[in-house]
Amino acid sequence: MKKFLSLLLTGIIFPLSCNKSGDNTHQVHHLKFITYNTPATKGQSAFTTGNRSSILVFESESLCQYFGGTPVFATGGSEGELVPQNSISLVKGSYDIYSLSLNNSQNPSLVFENGLCRELENGIDYLWAAQKNVMVNTDKVIVFNYKRLACLVTFKVKADTSIKNLVIRDMKLSAPKTDSIFLDLSQGKISSSTTCGSLISIGGSGNERSAIIVPKEGSTYLEVELDATINGLVVTEKKYSTVLDIEFISGNLYEIELEIDSSKIAALTTTVSEWRLKNNLVIYAR
């Protein structure tokens, strides 16, 4: 009996002695999220308090299975903190961590299949951020530096000397079709549409208008309706149209200056730049 008890105790003690002191293979580590590295300065805005985003976690180099109970929605808080609705905890490992936002207070309910989302719309300011190959072996702070994925197109209209009292009543653009495009989660990019759909009104006032569209290849139709005095004659609801041969690329800002004369409207200049982040802060549309 004493011999059996001795063996039993040895059997219990032996497997416990195989666990090395400090082995945290199955220990859970907690993640905290912020949206910039430095304090906001005058004229800049951090990810807006109250705006929503989603957080998605995968094993590094894989988009097959979610980890840490994600996807999880999160809310922009004070001092750049991004607060998940549920805490995200991970065991030791290497992970790719993504975040998406519609840059508003709505939950970004984007559905991905094999890393691609095909349910996209014009008029949405898609934001994307990622931290890849994050080695989690302790509690971590994850910094998301968002970038924009759609395109912002702005128009400024001026008239030549034959036109007086110009009033822009409406401006419309042929919206890119979205049925064949996708958002690539790993690359942080929206593919380009190759076809135009129906005309959409462009928001704004006075002689300046702007629209958010998905990327687009090929020509885009523009229509302007106005009231003016043209060569001394008062006209109302006069329509001008032109074709823009501009490729709209994911993440870019396009500032287009238009000139109207008595017979036509044409693009004078097009300035292309990144619709950008500055010092890790989101710069919002003017």
PDB file of C-alpha atoms in Angstrom:
ATOM      1  CA  MET A   1       0.000   0.000   0.000  1.00  0.00           C
ATOM      2  CA  LYS A   2       2.841   2.366   0.868  1.00  0.00           C
ATOM      3  CA  LYS A   3       4.532   1.501  -2.445  1.00  0.00           C
ATOM      4  CA  PHE A   4       1.291   2.214  -4.408  1.00  0.00           C
ATOM      5  CA  LEU A   5       0.799   5.533  -2.615  1.00  0.00           C
ATOM      6  CA  SER A   6       4.393   6.488  -3.351  1.00  0.00           C
ATOM      7  CA  LEU A   7       3.935   5.743  -7.080  1.00  0.00           C
ATOM      8  CA  LEU A   8       0.638   7.640  -7.140  1.00  0.00           C
ATOM      9  CA  LEU A   9       2.231  10.698  -5.587  1.00  0.00           C
ATOM     10  CA  THR A  10       5.139  10.442  -7.996  1.00  0.00           C
ATOM     11  CA  GLY A  11       2.686  10.298 -10.900  1.00  0.00           C
ATOM     12  CA  ILE A  12       0.976  13.461  -9.723  1.00  0.00           C
ATOM     13  CA  ILE A  13       4.122  15.384  -9.018  1.00  0.00           C
ATOM     14  CA  PHE A  14       5.934  14.437 -12.237  1.00  0.00           C
ATOM     15  CA  PRO A  15       3.655  16.131 -14.777  1.00  0.00           C
ATOM     16  CA  LEU A  16       3.526  19.252 -12.627  1.00  0.00           C
ATOM     17  CA  SER A  17       7.294  19.377 -12.528  1.00  0.00           C
ATOM     18  CA  CYS A  18       7.329  19.418 -16.404  1.00  0.00           C
ATOM     19  CA  ASN A  19       5.733  22.878 -16.447  1.00  0.00           C
ATOM     20  CA  LYS A  20       8.631  25.295 -16.460  1.00  0.00           C
ATOM     21  CA  SER A  21       8.389  28.214 -14.122  1.00  0.00           C
ATOM     22  CA  GLY A  22       7.076  31.258 -16.011  1.00  0.00           C
ATOM     23  CA  ASP A  23       5.744  29.284 -19.023  1.00  0.00           C
ATOM     24  CA  ASN A  24       2.909  31.492 -20.374  1.00  0.00           C
ATOM     25  CA  THR A  25       1.997  29.472 -23.475  1.00  0.00           C
ATOM     26  CA  HIS A  26      -1.699  29.539 -22.547  1.00  0.00           C
ATOM     27  CA  GLN A  27      -1.692  32.826 -20.699  1.00  0.00           C
ATOM     28  CA  VAL A  28      -4.143  35.399 -22.042  1.00  0.00           C
ATOM     29  CA  HIS A  29      -2.863  38.868 -22.975  1.00  0.00           C
ATOM     30  CA  HIS A  30      -5.090  41.923 -23.279  1.00  0.00           C
ATOM     31  CA  LEU A  31      -5.040  44.475 -26.101  1.00  0.00           C
ATOM     32  CA  LYS A  32      -5.616  48.219 -25.875  1.00  0.00           C
ATOM     33  CA  PHE A  33      -6.144  50.406 -28.948  1.00  0.00           C
ATOM     34  CA  ILE A  34      -5.350  54.030 -29.764  1.00  0.00           C
ATOM     35  CA  THR A  35      -5.664  55.925 -33.033  1.00  0.00           C
ATOM     36  CA  TYR A  36      -2.619  58.188 -33.060  1.00  0.00           C
ATOM     37  CA  ASN A  37       0.810  58.556 -31.498  1.00  0.00           C
ATOM     38  CA  THR A  38       0.903  62.281 -30.774  1.00  0.00           C
ATOM     39  CA  PRO A  39      -1.593  64.772 -29.312  1.00  0.00           C
ATOM     40  CA  ALA A  40      -3.909  66.549 -31.717  1.00  0.00           C
ATOM     41  CA  THR A  41      -2.770  70.045 -32.646  1.00  0.00           C
ATOM     42  CA  LYS A  42      -4.773  73.077 -33.686  1.00  0.00           C
ATOM     43  CA  GLY A  43      -6.510  72.549 -37.021  1.00  0.00           C
ATOM     44  CA  GLN A  44      -6.280  68.747 -36.845  1.00  0.00           C
ATOM     45  CA  SER A  45      -8.821  66.211 -35.634  1.00  0.00           C
ATOM     46  CA  ALA A  46      -8.165  62.782 -34.205  1.00  0.00           C
ATOM     47  CA  PHE A  47     -10.534  59.904 -34.906  1.00  0.00           C
ATOM     48  CA  THR A  48     -13.776  61.526 -33.805  1.00  0.00           C
ATOM     49  CA  THR A  49     -15.104  60.734 -30.348  1.00  0.00           C
ATOM     50  CA  GLY A  50     -18.236  58.631 -30.764  1.00  0.00           C
ATOM     51  CA  ASN A  51     -17.352  57.358 -34.223  1.00  0.00           C
ATOM     52  CA  ARG A  52     -17.396  53.604 -34.662  1.00  0.00           C
ATOM     53  CA  SER A  53     -14.970  51.099 -36.102  1.00  0.00           C
ATOM     54  CA  SER A  54     -14.509  47.353 -36.255  1.00  0.00           C
ATOM     55  CA  ILE A  55     -11.464  45.389 -35.102  1.00  0.00           C
ATOM     56  CA  LEU A  56     -10.515  42.080 -36.727  1.00  0.00           C
ATOM     57  CA  VAL A  57      -7.726  39.753 -35.597  1.00  0.00           C
ATOM     58  CA  PHE A  58      -6.184  36.889 -37.585  1.00  0.00           C
ATOM     59  CA  GLU A  59      -3.094  34.763 -37.261  1.00  0.00           C
ATOM     60  CA  SER A  60      -0.225  36.353 -39.176  1.00  0.00           C
ATOM     61  CA  GLU A  61      -0.301  35.760 -42.932  1.00  0.00           C
ATOM     62  CA  SER A  62      -3.782  34.238 -42.725  1.00  0.00           C
ATOM     63  CA  LEU A  63      -7.338  35.455 -43.243  1.00  0.00           C
ATOM     64  CA  CYS A  64      -9.011  32.124 -42.548  1.00  0.00           C
ATOM     65  CA  GLN A  65     -10.078  32.359 -38.915  1.00  0.00           C
ATOM     66  CA  TYR A  66     -10.847  35.198 -36.509  1.00  0.00           C
ATOM     67  CA  PHE A  67      -9.190  35.308 -33.091  1.00  0.00           C
ATOM     68  CA  GLY A  68      -9.845  37.079 -29.807  1.00  0.00           C
ATOM     69  CA  GLY A  69     -13.621  37.042 -30.216  1.00  0.00           C
ATOM     70  CA  THR A  70     -13.422  39.391 -33.196  1.00  0.00           C
ATOM     71  CA  PRO A  71     -14.866  41.011 -35.242  1.00  0.00           C
ATOM     72  CA  VAL A  72     -15.666  43.479 -32.473  1.00  0.00           C
ATOM     73  CA  PHE A  73     -17.071  46.998 -32.821  1.00  0.00           C
ATOM     74  CA  ALA A  74     -15.264  49.835 -31.062  1.00  0.00           C
ATOM     75  CA  THR A  75     -15.971  53.488 -30.280  1.00  0.00           C
ATOM     76  CA  GLY A  76     -13.632  56.463 -30.485  1.00  0.00           C
ATOM     77  CA  GLY A  77     -12.995  57.806 -27.000  1.00  0.00           C
ATOM     78  CA  SER A  78     -11.039  60.630 -25.442  1.00  0.00           C
ATOM     79  CA  GLU A  79      -7.351  61.198 -26.164  1.00  0.00           C
ATOM     80  CA  GLY A  80      -7.423  58.906 -29.185  1.00  0.00           C
ATOM     81  CA  GLU A  81      -8.420  55.747 -27.350  1.00  0.00           C
ATOM     82  CA  LEU A  82     -10.487  53.215 -29.299  1.00  0.00           C
ATOM     83  CA  VAL A  83     -12.749  51.328 -26.895  1.00  0.00           C
ATOM     84  CA  PRO A  84     -13.998  47.858 -27.988  1.00  0.00           C
ATOM     85  CA  GLN A  85     -17.492  46.803 -26.933  1.00  0.00           C
ATOM     86  CA  ASN A  86     -15.899  43.583 -25.650  1.00  0.00           C
ATOM     87  CA  SER A  87     -12.331  43.178 -24.443  1.00  0.00           C
ATOM     88  CA  ILE A  88      -9.952  41.455 -26.869  1.00  0.00           C
ATOM     89  CA  SER A  89      -7.543  38.938 -25.373  1.00  0.00           C
ATOM     90  CA  LEU A  90      -5.079  36.660 -27.150  1.00  0.00           C
ATOM     91  CA  VAL A  91      -2.764  33.819 -26.237  1.00  0.00           C
ATOM     92  CA  LYS A  92       0.897  34.061 -27.157  1.00  0.00           C
ATOM     93  CA  GLY A  93       1.372  34.200 -30.918  1.00  0.00           C
ATOM     94  CA  SER A  94       1.868  36.359 -34.004  1.00  0.00           C
ATOM     95  CA  TYR A  95      -1.197  38.186 -35.331  1.00  0.00           C
ATOM     96  CA  ASP A  96      -2.414  40.531 -38.064  1.00  0.00           C
ATOM     97  CA  ILE A  97      -4.792  43.116 -36.585  1.00  0.00           C
ATOM     98  CA  TYR A  98      -7.070  45.272 -38.755  1.00  0.00           C
ATOM     99  CA  SER A  99      -9.548  48.071 -38.180  1.00  0.00           C
ATOM    100  CA  LEU A 100     -12.193  49.540 -40.495  1.00  0.00           C
ATOM    101  CA  SER A 101     -14.495  52.518 -40.134  1.00  0.00           C
ATOM    102  CA  LEU A 102     -17.097  54.396 -42.165  1.00  0.00           C
ATOM    103  CA  ASN A 103     -15.818  57.584 -40.486  1.00  0.00           C
ATOM    104  CA  ASN A 104     -19.135  58.105 -38.728  1.00  0.00           C
ATOM    105  CA  SER A 105     -21.123  56.793 -35.768  1.00  0.00           C
ATOM    106  CA  GLN A 106     -22.468  53.733 -37.618  1.00  0.00           C
ATOM    107  CA  ASN A 107     -21.090  50.249 -37.072  1.00  0.00           C
ATOM    108  CA  PRO A 108     -19.068  49.213 -40.151  1.00  0.00           C
ATOM    109  CA  SER A 109     -20.848  45.915 -40.789  1.00  0.00           C
ATOM    110  CA  LEU A 110     -18.587  44.869 -43.650  1.00  0.00           C
ATOM    111  CA  VAL A 111     -18.634  41.166 -44.493  1.00  0.00           C
ATOM    112  CA  PHE A 112     -15.391  39.601 -45.714  1.00  0.00           C
ATOM    113  CA  GLU A 113     -14.971  36.335 -47.568  1.00  0.00           C
ATOM    114  CA  ASN A 114     -11.393  35.203 -48.151  1.00  0.00           C
ATOM    115  CA  GLY A 115     -10.256  38.691 -47.195  1.00  0.00           C
ATOM    116  CA  LEU A 116     -12.504  40.513 -49.692  1.00  0.00           C
ATOM    117  CA  CYS A 117     -15.611  42.639 -49.104  1.00  0.00           C
ATOM    118  CA  ARG A 118     -17.836  43.206 -52.138  1.00  0.00           C
ATOM    119  CA  GLU A 119     -20.681  45.227 -50.575  1.00  0.00           C
ATOM    120  CA  LEU A 120     -19.412  48.770 -51.148  1.00  0.00           C
ATOM    121  CA  GLU A 121     -21.113  52.098 -51.868  1.00  0.00           C
ATOM    122  CA  ASN A 122     -20.354  55.540 -53.207  1.00  0.00           C
ATOM    123  CA  GLY A 123     -20.568  58.319 -50.643  1.00  0.00           C
ATOM    124  CA  ILE A 124     -18.826  56.347 -47.873  1.00  0.00           C
ATOM    125  CA  ASP A 125     -15.531  57.507 -46.359  1.00  0.00           C
ATOM    126  CA  TYR A 126     -13.953  54.091 -45.770  1.00  0.00           C
ATOM    127  CA  LEU A 127     -11.032  54.107 -43.324  1.00  0.00           C
ATOM    128  CA  TRP A 128      -8.566  51.225 -42.955  1.00  0.00           C
ATOM    129  CA  ALA A 129      -5.682  50.518 -40.606  1.00  0.00           C
ATOM    130  CA  ALA A 130      -3.541  47.479 -39.883  1.00  0.00           C
ATOM    131  CA  GLN A 131      -0.748  46.248 -37.664  1.00  0.00           C
ATOM    132  CA  LYS A 132       0.753  43.064 -39.072  1.00  0.00           C
ATOM    133  CA  ASN A 133       2.985  40.391 -37.562  1.00  0.00           C
ATOM    134  CA  VAL A 134       2.295  41.641 -34.046  1.00  0.00           C
ATOM    135  CA  MET A 135       4.015  39.341 -31.554  1.00  0.00           C
ATOM    136  CA  VAL A 136       1.728  39.053 -28.548  1.00  0.00           C
ATOM    137  CA  ASN A 137       3.533  37.722 -25.481  1.00  0.00           C
ATOM    138  CA  THR A 138       2.383  40.367 -23.025  1.00  0.00           C
ATOM    139  CA  ASP A 139      -0.396  42.964 -22.823  1.00  0.00           C
ATOM    140  CA  LYS A 140      -0.152  45.224 -25.891  1.00  0.00           C
ATOM    141  CA  VAL A 141      -1.122  48.709 -27.050  1.00  0.00           C
ATOM    142  CA  ILE A 142      -2.053  48.638 -30.745  1.00  0.00           C
ATOM    143  CA  VAL A 143      -1.779  51.924 -32.658  1.00  0.00           C
ATOM    144  CA  PHE A 144      -4.051  52.293 -35.688  1.00  0.00           C
ATOM    145  CA  ASN A 145      -2.944  54.865 -38.263  1.00  0.00           C
ATOM    146  CA  TYR A 146      -5.986  55.047 -40.528  1.00  0.00           C
ATOM    147  CA  LYS A 147      -5.858  55.781 -44.222  1.00  0.00           C
ATOM    148  CA  ARG A 148      -8.675  56.517 -46.631  1.00  0.00           C
ATOM    149  CA  LEU A 149      -9.718  54.017 -49.290  1.00  0.00           C
ATOM    150  CA  ALA A 150     -12.343  55.909 -51.330  1.00  0.00           C
ATOM    151  CA  CYS A 151     -11.759  59.039 -53.454  1.00  0.00           C
ATOM    152  CA  LEU A 152     -12.751  62.615 -52.701  1.00  0.00           C
ATOM    153  CA  VAL A 153     -13.532  64.664 -55.813  1.00  0.00           C
ATOM    154  CA  THR A 154     -13.961  68.433 -55.434  1.00  0.00           C
ATOM    155  CA  PHE A 155     -15.090  70.888 -58.099  1.00  0.00           C
ATOM    156  CA  LYS A 156     -14.634  74.639 -58.249  1.00  0.00           C
ATOM    157  CA  VAL A 157     -16.460  76.460 -61.054  1.00  0.00           C
ATOM    158  CA  LYS A 158     -15.481  79.820 -62.490  1.00  0.00           C
ATOM    159  CA  ALA A 159     -16.918  81.765 -65.415  1.00  0.00           C
ATOM    160  CA  ASP A 160     -15.237  83.645 -68.232  1.00  0.00           C
ATOM    161  CA  THR A 161     -16.007  87.282 -68.999  1.00  0.00           C
ATOM    162  CA  SER A 162     -19.104  86.464 -71.086  1.00  0.00           C
ATOM    163  CA  ILE A 163     -20.963  85.232 -67.984  1.00  0.00           C
ATOM    164  CA  LYS A 164     -22.257  87.326 -65.094  1.00  0.00           C
ATOM    165  CA  ASN A 165     -24.353  86.565 -61.998  1.00  0.00           C
ATOM    166  CA  LEU A 166     -23.465  82.875 -62.040  1.00  0.00           C
ATOM    167  CA  VAL A 167     -25.527  80.655 -59.727  1.00  0.00           C
ATOM    168  CA  ILE A 168     -24.920  76.891 -59.690  1.00  0.00           C
ATOM    169  CA  ARG A 169     -28.283  75.186 -59.194  1.00  0.00           C
ATOM    170  CA  ASP A 170     -27.060  71.580 -59.306  1.00  0.00           C
ATOM    171  CA  MET A 171     -24.061  69.493 -60.262  1.00  0.00           C
ATOM    172  CA  LYS A 172     -24.250  65.790 -61.083  1.00  0.00           C
ATOM    173  CA  LEU A 173     -21.688  63.059 -61.658  1.00  0.00           C
ATOM    174  CA  SER A 174     -22.120  59.615 -63.207  1.00  0.00           C
ATOM    175  CA  ALA A 175     -21.468  57.413 -60.183  1.00  0.00           C
ATOM    176  CA  PRO A 176     -19.122  54.433 -60.606  1.00  0.00           C
ATOM    177  CA  LYS A 177     -20.941  51.107 -60.460  1.00  0.00           C
ATOM    178  CA  THR A 178     -19.980  49.030 -57.430  1.00  0.00           C
ATOM    179  CA  ASP A 179     -21.194  45.547 -58.371  1.00  0.00           C
ATOM    180  CA  SER A 180     -17.796  44.284 -59.547  1.00  0.00           C
ATOM    181  CA  ILE A 181     -15.400  45.958 -57.106  1.00  0.00           C
ATOM    182  CA  PHE A 182     -14.045  44.829 -53.734  1.00  0.00           C
ATOM    183  CA  LEU A 183     -12.170  46.008 -50.668  1.00  0.00           C
ATOM    184  CA  ASP A 184      -8.996  43.980 -50.105  1.00  0.00           C
ATOM    185  CA  LEU A 185      -8.530  43.696 -46.337  1.00  0.00           C
ATOM    186  CA  SER A 186      -4.878  42.650 -46.451  1.00  0.00           C
ATOM    187  CA  GLN A 187      -3.796  45.334 -48.931  1.00  0.00           C
ATOM    188  CA  GLY A 188      -6.019  48.149 -47.669  1.00  0.00           C
ATOM    189  CA  LYS A 189      -7.268  49.077 -51.124  1.00  0.00           C
ATOM    190  CA  ILE A 190     -10.512  49.278 -53.098  1.00  0.00           C
ATOM    191  CA  SER A 191     -10.360  47.983 -56.654  1.00  0.00           C
ATOM    192  CA  SER A 192     -11.477  50.237 -59.517  1.00  0.00           C
ATOM    193  CA  SER A 193     -14.861  50.246 -61.202  1.00  0.00           C
ATOM    194  CA  THR A 194     -14.816  50.325 -64.995  1.00  0.00           C
ATOM    195  CA  THR A 195     -18.424  51.363 -65.640  1.00  0.00           C
ATOM    196  CA  CYS A 196     -20.667  54.298 -64.733  1.00  0.00           C
ATOM    197  CA  GLY A 197     -24.126  54.143 -63.250  1.00  0.00           C
ATOM    198  CA  SER A 198     -26.816  56.781 -62.820  1.00  0.00           C
ATOM    199  CA  LEU A 199     -26.193  60.463 -62.163  1.00  0.00           C
ATOM    200  CA  ILE A 200     -25.877  61.522 -58.524  1.00  0.00           C
ATOM    201  CA  SER A 201     -26.108  65.079 -57.193  1.00  0.00           C
ATOM    202  CA  ILE A 202     -22.888  66.442 -55.731  1.00  0.00           C
ATOM    203  CA  GLY A 203     -23.137  68.116 -52.345  1.00  0.00           C
ATOM    204  CA  GLY A 204     -21.906  71.599 -51.554  1.00  0.00           C
ATOM    205  CA  SER A 205     -22.877  75.207 -52.060  1.00  0.00           C
ATOM    206  CA  GLY A 206     -22.012  78.171 -54.218  1.00  0.00           C
ATOM    207  CA  ASN A 207     -19.467  77.356 -56.896  1.00  0.00           C
ATOM    208  CA  GLU A 208     -17.777  74.539 -54.936  1.00  0.00           C
ATOM    209  CA  ARG A 209     -19.025  70.957 -54.697  1.00  0.00           C
ATOM    210  CA  SER A 210     -17.547  67.633 -53.545  1.00  0.00           C
ATOM    211  CA  ALA A 211     -18.361  63.923 -53.690  1.00  0.00           C
ATOM    212  CA  ILE A 212     -16.937  60.712 -52.269  1.00  0.00           C
ATOM    213  CA  ILE A 213     -16.795  57.926 -54.838  1.00  0.00           C
ATOM    214  CA  VAL A 214     -15.217  54.502 -55.157  1.00  0.00           C
ATOM    215  CA  PRO A 215     -12.168  54.279 -57.462  1.00  0.00           C
ATOM    216  CA  LYS A 216     -12.956  54.499 -61.170  1.00  0.00           C
ATOM    217  CA  GLU A 217     -11.148  53.843 -64.456  1.00  0.00           C
ATOM    218  CA  GLY A 218     -12.194  55.418 -67.754  1.00  0.00           C
ATOM    219  CA  SER A 219     -14.399  58.417 -68.517  1.00  0.00           C
ATOM    220  CA  THR A 220     -16.869  60.006 -66.100  1.00  0.00           C
ATOM    221  CA  TYR A 221     -19.791  62.229 -67.138  1.00  0.00           C
ATOM    222  CA  LEU A 222     -20.377  65.582 -65.406  1.00  0.00           C
ATOM    223  CA  GLU A 223     -23.452  67.804 -65.700  1.00  0.00           C
ATOM    224  CA  VAL A 224     -23.887  71.344 -64.346  1.00  0.00           C
ATOM    225  CA  GLU A 225     -27.184  73.231 -64.153  1.00  0.00           C
ATOM    226  CA  LEU A 226     -27.028  76.991 -63.616  1.00  0.00           C
ATOM    227  CA  ASP A 227     -28.651  80.394 -63.777  1.00  0.00           C
ATOM    228  CA  ALA A 228     -26.613  83.257 -65.238  1.00  0.00           C
ATOM    229  CA  THR A 229     -26.504  86.273 -67.475  1.00  0.00           C
ATOM    230  CA  ILE A 230     -24.758  85.130 -70.657  1.00  0.00           C
ATOM    231  CA  ASN A 231     -23.711  87.811 -73.135  1.00  0.00           C
ATOM    232  CA  GLY A 232     -26.296  90.096 -71.543  1.00  0.00           C
ATOM    233  CA  LEU A 233     -29.137  87.555 -71.750  1.00  0.00           C
ATOM    234  CA  VAL A 234     -30.641  86.152 -68.539  1.00  0.00           C
ATOM    235  CA  VAL A 235     -30.951  82.348 -68.640  1.00  0.00           C
ATOM    236  CA  THR A 236     -32.239  79.900 -66.043  1.00  0.00           C
ATOM    237  CA  GLU A 237     -31.768  76.164 -65.562  1.00  0.00           C
ATOM    238  CA  LYS A 238     -29.235  76.005 -68.371  1.00  0.00           C
ATOM    239  CA  LYS A 239     -27.338  72.703 -68.473  1.00  0.00           C
ATOM    240  CA  TYR A 240     -23.734  72.140 -69.455  1.00  0.00           C
ATOM    241  CA  SER A 241     -22.008  68.770 -69.646  1.00  0.00           C
ATOM    242  CA  THR A 242     -18.511  67.425 -70.125  1.00  0.00           C
ATOM    243  CA  VAL A 243     -16.589  64.164 -69.920  1.00  0.00           C
ATOM    244  CA  LEU A 244     -13.757  63.810 -67.407  1.00  0.00           C
ATOM    245  CA  ASP A 245     -10.960  61.543 -68.613  1.00  0.00           C
ATOM    246  CA  ILE A 246      -9.503  61.043 -65.154  1.00  0.00           C
ATOM    247  CA  GLU A 247      -8.579  57.828 -63.367  1.00  0.00           C
ATOM    248  CA  PHE A 248      -9.784  58.014 -59.772  1.00  0.00           C
ATOM    249  CA  ILE A 249      -7.442  55.920 -57.594  1.00  0.00           C
ATOM    250  CA  SER A 250      -8.133  54.572 -54.107  1.00  0.00           C
ATOM    251  CA  GLY A 251      -7.141  57.006 -51.364  1.00  0.00           C
ATOM    252  CA  ASN A 252      -6.667  60.104 -53.530  1.00  0.00           C
ATOM    253  CA  LEU A 253      -8.095  63.633 -53.464  1.00  0.00           C
ATOM    254  CA  TYR A 254      -8.930  65.244 -56.825  1.00  0.00           C
ATOM    255  CA  GLU A 255      -9.340  69.029 -56.967  1.00  0.00           C
ATOM    256  CA  ILE A 256     -10.819  69.948 -60.343  1.00  0.00           C
ATOM    257  CA  GLU A 257     -11.182  73.523 -61.561  1.00  0.00           C
ATOM    258  CA  LEU A 258     -13.881  74.030 -64.196  1.00  0.00           C
ATOM    259  CA  GLU A 259     -14.468  77.020 -66.454  1.00  0.00           C
ATOM    260  CA  ILE A 260     -17.763  77.906 -68.117  1.00  0.00           C
ATOM    261  CA  ASP A 261     -18.121  80.132 -71.153  1.00  0.00           C
ATOM    262  CA  SER A 262     -21.163  80.904 -73.279  1.00  0.00           C
ATOM    263  CA  SER A 263     -21.126  77.523 -75.035  1.00  0.00           C
ATOM    264  CA  LYS A 264     -19.324  74.924 -72.943  1.00  0.00           C
ATOM    265  CA  ILE A 265     -17.803  73.803 -69.662  1.00  0.00           C
ATOM    266  CA  ALA A 266     -14.316  72.309 -69.462  1.00  0.00           C
ATOM    267  CA  ALA A 267     -11.812  71.165 -66.854  1.00  0.00           C
ATOM    268  CA  LEU A 268      -8.926  73.640 -66.659  1.00  0.00           C
ATOM    269  CA  THR A 269      -6.747  71.974 -64.033  1.00  0.00           C
ATOM    270  CA  THR A 270      -6.798  68.787 -61.972  1.00  0.00           C
ATOM    271  CA  THR A 271      -4.675  68.550 -58.834  1.00  0.00           C
ATOM    272  CA  VAL A 272      -4.178  65.051 -57.434  1.00  0.00           C
ATOM    273  CA  SER A 273      -2.906  64.353 -53.930  1.00  0.00           C
ATOM    274  CA  GLU A 274      -3.346  61.808 -51.164  1.00  0.00           C
ATOM    275  CA  TRP A 275      -6.660  62.249 -49.344  1.00  0.00           C
ATOM    276  CA  ARG A 276      -4.553  62.029 -46.365  1.00  0.00           C
ATOM    277  CA  LEU A 277      -3.635  61.504 -42.798  1.00  0.00           C
ATOM    278  CA  LYS A 278      -1.331  64.038 -41.198  1.00  0.00           C
ATOM    279  CA  ASN A 279       0.875  63.141 -38.246  1.00  0.00           C
ATOM    280  CA  ASN A 280      -1.201  59.972 -37.842  1.00  0.00           C
ATOM    281  CA  LEU A 281      -4.387  62.034 -37.575  1.00  0.00           C
ATOM    282  CA  VAL A 282      -7.432  61.851 -39.816  1.00  0.00           C
ATOM    283  CA  ILE A 283      -7.835  65.024 -41.876  1.00  0.00           C
ATOM    284  CA  TYR A 284     -11.512  65.475 -42.707  1.00  0.00           C
ATOM    285  CA  ALA A 285     -13.088  66.732 -45.915  1.00  0.00           C
ATOM    286  CA  ARG A 286     -13.397  70.465 -46.194  1.00  0.00           C
TER     287      ARG A 286
END
